[in-house]
Each structure stands twice: as C-alpha cells, then as structure tokens.
GROMACS .gro file of C-alpha atoms in nm:
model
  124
    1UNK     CA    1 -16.596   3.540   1.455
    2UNK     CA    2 -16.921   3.349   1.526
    3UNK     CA    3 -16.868   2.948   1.506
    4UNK     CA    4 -17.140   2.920   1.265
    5UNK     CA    5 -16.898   3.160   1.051
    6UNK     CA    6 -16.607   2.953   1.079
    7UNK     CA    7 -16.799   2.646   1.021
    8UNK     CA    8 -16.947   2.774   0.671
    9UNK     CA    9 -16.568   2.871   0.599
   10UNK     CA   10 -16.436   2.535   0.647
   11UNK     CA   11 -16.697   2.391   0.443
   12UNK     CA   12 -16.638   2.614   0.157
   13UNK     CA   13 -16.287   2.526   0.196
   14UNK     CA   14 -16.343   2.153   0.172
   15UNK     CA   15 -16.541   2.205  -0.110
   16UNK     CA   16 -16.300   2.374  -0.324
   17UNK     CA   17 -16.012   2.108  -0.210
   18UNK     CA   18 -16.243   1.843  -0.324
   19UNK     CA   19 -16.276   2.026  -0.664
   20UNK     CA   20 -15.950   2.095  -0.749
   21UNK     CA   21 -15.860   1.677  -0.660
   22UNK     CA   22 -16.117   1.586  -0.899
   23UNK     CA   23 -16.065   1.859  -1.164
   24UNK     CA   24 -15.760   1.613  -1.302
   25UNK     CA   25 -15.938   1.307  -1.302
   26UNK     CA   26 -16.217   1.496  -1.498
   27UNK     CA   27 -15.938   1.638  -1.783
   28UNK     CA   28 -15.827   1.236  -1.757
   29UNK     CA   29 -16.109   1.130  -1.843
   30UNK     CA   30 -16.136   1.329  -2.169
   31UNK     CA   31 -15.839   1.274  -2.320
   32UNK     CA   32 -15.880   1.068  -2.689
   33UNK     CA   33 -15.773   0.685  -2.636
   34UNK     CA   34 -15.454   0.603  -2.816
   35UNK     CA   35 -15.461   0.460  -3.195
   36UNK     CA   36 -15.225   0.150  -3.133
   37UNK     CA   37 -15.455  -0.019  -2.899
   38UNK     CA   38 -15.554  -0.407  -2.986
   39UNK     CA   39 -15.889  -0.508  -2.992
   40UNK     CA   40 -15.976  -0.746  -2.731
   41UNK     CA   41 -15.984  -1.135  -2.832
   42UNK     CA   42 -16.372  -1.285  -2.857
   43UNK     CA   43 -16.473  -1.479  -2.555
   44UNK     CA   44 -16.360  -1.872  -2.538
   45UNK     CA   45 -16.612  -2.109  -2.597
   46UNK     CA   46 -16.710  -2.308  -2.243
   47UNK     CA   47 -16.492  -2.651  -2.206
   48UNK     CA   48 -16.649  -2.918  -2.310
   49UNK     CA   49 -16.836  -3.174  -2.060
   50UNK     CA   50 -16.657  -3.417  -1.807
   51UNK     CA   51 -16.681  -3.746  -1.985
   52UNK     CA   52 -16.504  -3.940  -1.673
   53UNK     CA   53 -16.807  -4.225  -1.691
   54UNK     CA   54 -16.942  -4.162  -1.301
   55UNK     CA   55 -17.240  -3.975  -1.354
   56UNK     CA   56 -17.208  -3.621  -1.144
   57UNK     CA   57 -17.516  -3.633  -0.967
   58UNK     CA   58 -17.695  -3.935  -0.776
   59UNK     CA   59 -17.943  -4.175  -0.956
   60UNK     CA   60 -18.264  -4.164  -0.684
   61UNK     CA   61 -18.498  -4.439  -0.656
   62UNK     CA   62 -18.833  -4.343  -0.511
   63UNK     CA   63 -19.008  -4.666  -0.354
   64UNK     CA   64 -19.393  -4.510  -0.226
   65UNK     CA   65 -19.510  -4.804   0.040
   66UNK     CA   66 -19.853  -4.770   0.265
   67UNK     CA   67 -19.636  -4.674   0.582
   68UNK     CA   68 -19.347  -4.457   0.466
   69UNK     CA   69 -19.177  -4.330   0.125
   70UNK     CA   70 -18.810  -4.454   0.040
   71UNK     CA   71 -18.525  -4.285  -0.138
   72UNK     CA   72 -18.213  -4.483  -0.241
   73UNK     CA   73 -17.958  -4.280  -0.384
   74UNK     CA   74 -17.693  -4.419  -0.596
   75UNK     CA   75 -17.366  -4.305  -0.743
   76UNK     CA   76 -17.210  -4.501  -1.025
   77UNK     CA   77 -17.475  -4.790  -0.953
   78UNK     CA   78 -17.338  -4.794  -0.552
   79UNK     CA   79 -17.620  -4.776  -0.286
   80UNK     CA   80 -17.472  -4.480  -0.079
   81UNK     CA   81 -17.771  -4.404   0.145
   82UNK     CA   82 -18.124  -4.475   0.210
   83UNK     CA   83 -18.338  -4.158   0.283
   84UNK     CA   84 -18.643  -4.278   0.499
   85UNK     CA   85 -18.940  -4.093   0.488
   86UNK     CA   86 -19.211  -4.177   0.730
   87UNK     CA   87 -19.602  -4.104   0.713
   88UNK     CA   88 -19.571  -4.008   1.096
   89UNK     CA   89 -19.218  -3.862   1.241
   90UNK     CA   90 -18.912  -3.698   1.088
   91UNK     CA   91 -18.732  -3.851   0.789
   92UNK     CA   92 -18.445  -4.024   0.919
   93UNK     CA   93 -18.129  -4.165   0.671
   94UNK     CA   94 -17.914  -4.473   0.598
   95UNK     CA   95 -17.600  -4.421   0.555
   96UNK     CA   96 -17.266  -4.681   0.416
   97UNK     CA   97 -16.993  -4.488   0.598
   98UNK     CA   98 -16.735  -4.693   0.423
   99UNK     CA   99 -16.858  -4.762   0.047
  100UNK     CA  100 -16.879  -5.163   0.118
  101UNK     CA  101 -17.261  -5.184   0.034
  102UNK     CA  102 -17.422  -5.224   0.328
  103UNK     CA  103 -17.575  -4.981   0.555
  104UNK     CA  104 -17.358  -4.951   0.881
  105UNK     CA  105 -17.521  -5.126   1.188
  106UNK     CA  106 -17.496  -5.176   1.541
  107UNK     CA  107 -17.391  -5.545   1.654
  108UNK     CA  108 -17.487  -5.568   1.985
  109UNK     CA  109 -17.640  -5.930   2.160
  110UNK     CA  110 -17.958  -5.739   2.222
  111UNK     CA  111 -18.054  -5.689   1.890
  112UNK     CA  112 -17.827  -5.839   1.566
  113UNK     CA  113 -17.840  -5.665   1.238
  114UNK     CA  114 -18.059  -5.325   1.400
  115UNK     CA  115 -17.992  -5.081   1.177
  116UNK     CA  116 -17.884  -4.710   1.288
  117UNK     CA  117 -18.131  -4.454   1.156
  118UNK     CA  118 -17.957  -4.042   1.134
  119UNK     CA  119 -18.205  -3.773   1.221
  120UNK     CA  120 -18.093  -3.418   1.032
  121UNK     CA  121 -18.123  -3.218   1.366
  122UNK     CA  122 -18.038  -2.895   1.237
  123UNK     CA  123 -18.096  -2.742   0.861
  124UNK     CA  124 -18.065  -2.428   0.714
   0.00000   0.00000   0.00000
C-alpha cells in the first residue's frame, strides 16, 4: 500500500465516524416539541430610576478666561476638582483628596497656600 492510499482511507474513515456522531443529533433535532410546555413569561419592565437625591453624574462649570479655560466639577453641590485647561501646555487638575472643600496644597515656608497641579501622564 502506497501512503497516499492509506491516507485517503483514513480520511474516508473519519468521515463516516463523524457522520454516524451527528446522524443522532440530526433525528434530535426533528423530533415534535412536547404539548405540556409553558409559554415563557413577557419580559419585566426596567426598574424604575434611583431617586437617592445625589445626582449620578457631576454638575460642570465651564469658566472661558483670556489665558486658560476652567472646569469645576461638582457632585451634590461639593467642589471635587478643578480641571485646568491652559491656552499653552497640558491641562493639569485640582483635586480635594479628602472631601473638606478645598483643593489639597503644599505648606511649605517657601511658598504658603501653592497649590499642587496633577498632570494625566498616561491615557488610553
């Protein structure tokens, strides 16, 4: 026997196997569905809206000035974080880290009250 014979057996082979394992499934799939079945309910109606009083998504306030554009984004009426976007540079954020009001600084004898801008260094 040449092995291009035995290969063209075996392949013959696999292709009866593979039609007698789906010859049931086929029959299966014909048979008449049964008469006791229930039909299926109708579809809920969606639950009704959150009515918790905090609104779900920020309130922005857009302030356009001659040097830069300001967003301040508030939840509830709380000034979370100040979005600061220059004419030249990167837009750089404000941030209250711990929901007292005020935007966190950096106290230092050099400079009192300086403010800590965030950069977004990566984004995707």
């Amino acid at each position: 026997m040449s092995p291009s014979s035995v290969d063209r057996k075996a392949a013959s082979i696999r292709r009866a196997t593979a039609l007698l394992a789906w010859a049931p499934c086929a029959a299966l799939a014909q048979t008449e569905t049964p008469q006791n079945l229930e039909p299926v309910p109708d579809v809920p109606p969606p639950p009704a809206r959150v009515e918790s009083g905090e609104p779900l998504e920020p309130d922005v306030r857009i302030i356009r000035k001659k040097d830069a554009t300001i967003e301040e984004h508030r939840i509830n009426g709380n000034l979370y974080m100040i979005k600061v976007i220059p004419v030249i540079g990167p837009p750089y954020y404000l941030m209250d880290q711990d929901g007292d009001g005020r935007m966190e600084t950096n106290m230092s004898e050099l400079r009192e009250n300086f403010v800590v801008p965030q950069w977004v260094l990566f984004s995707w």
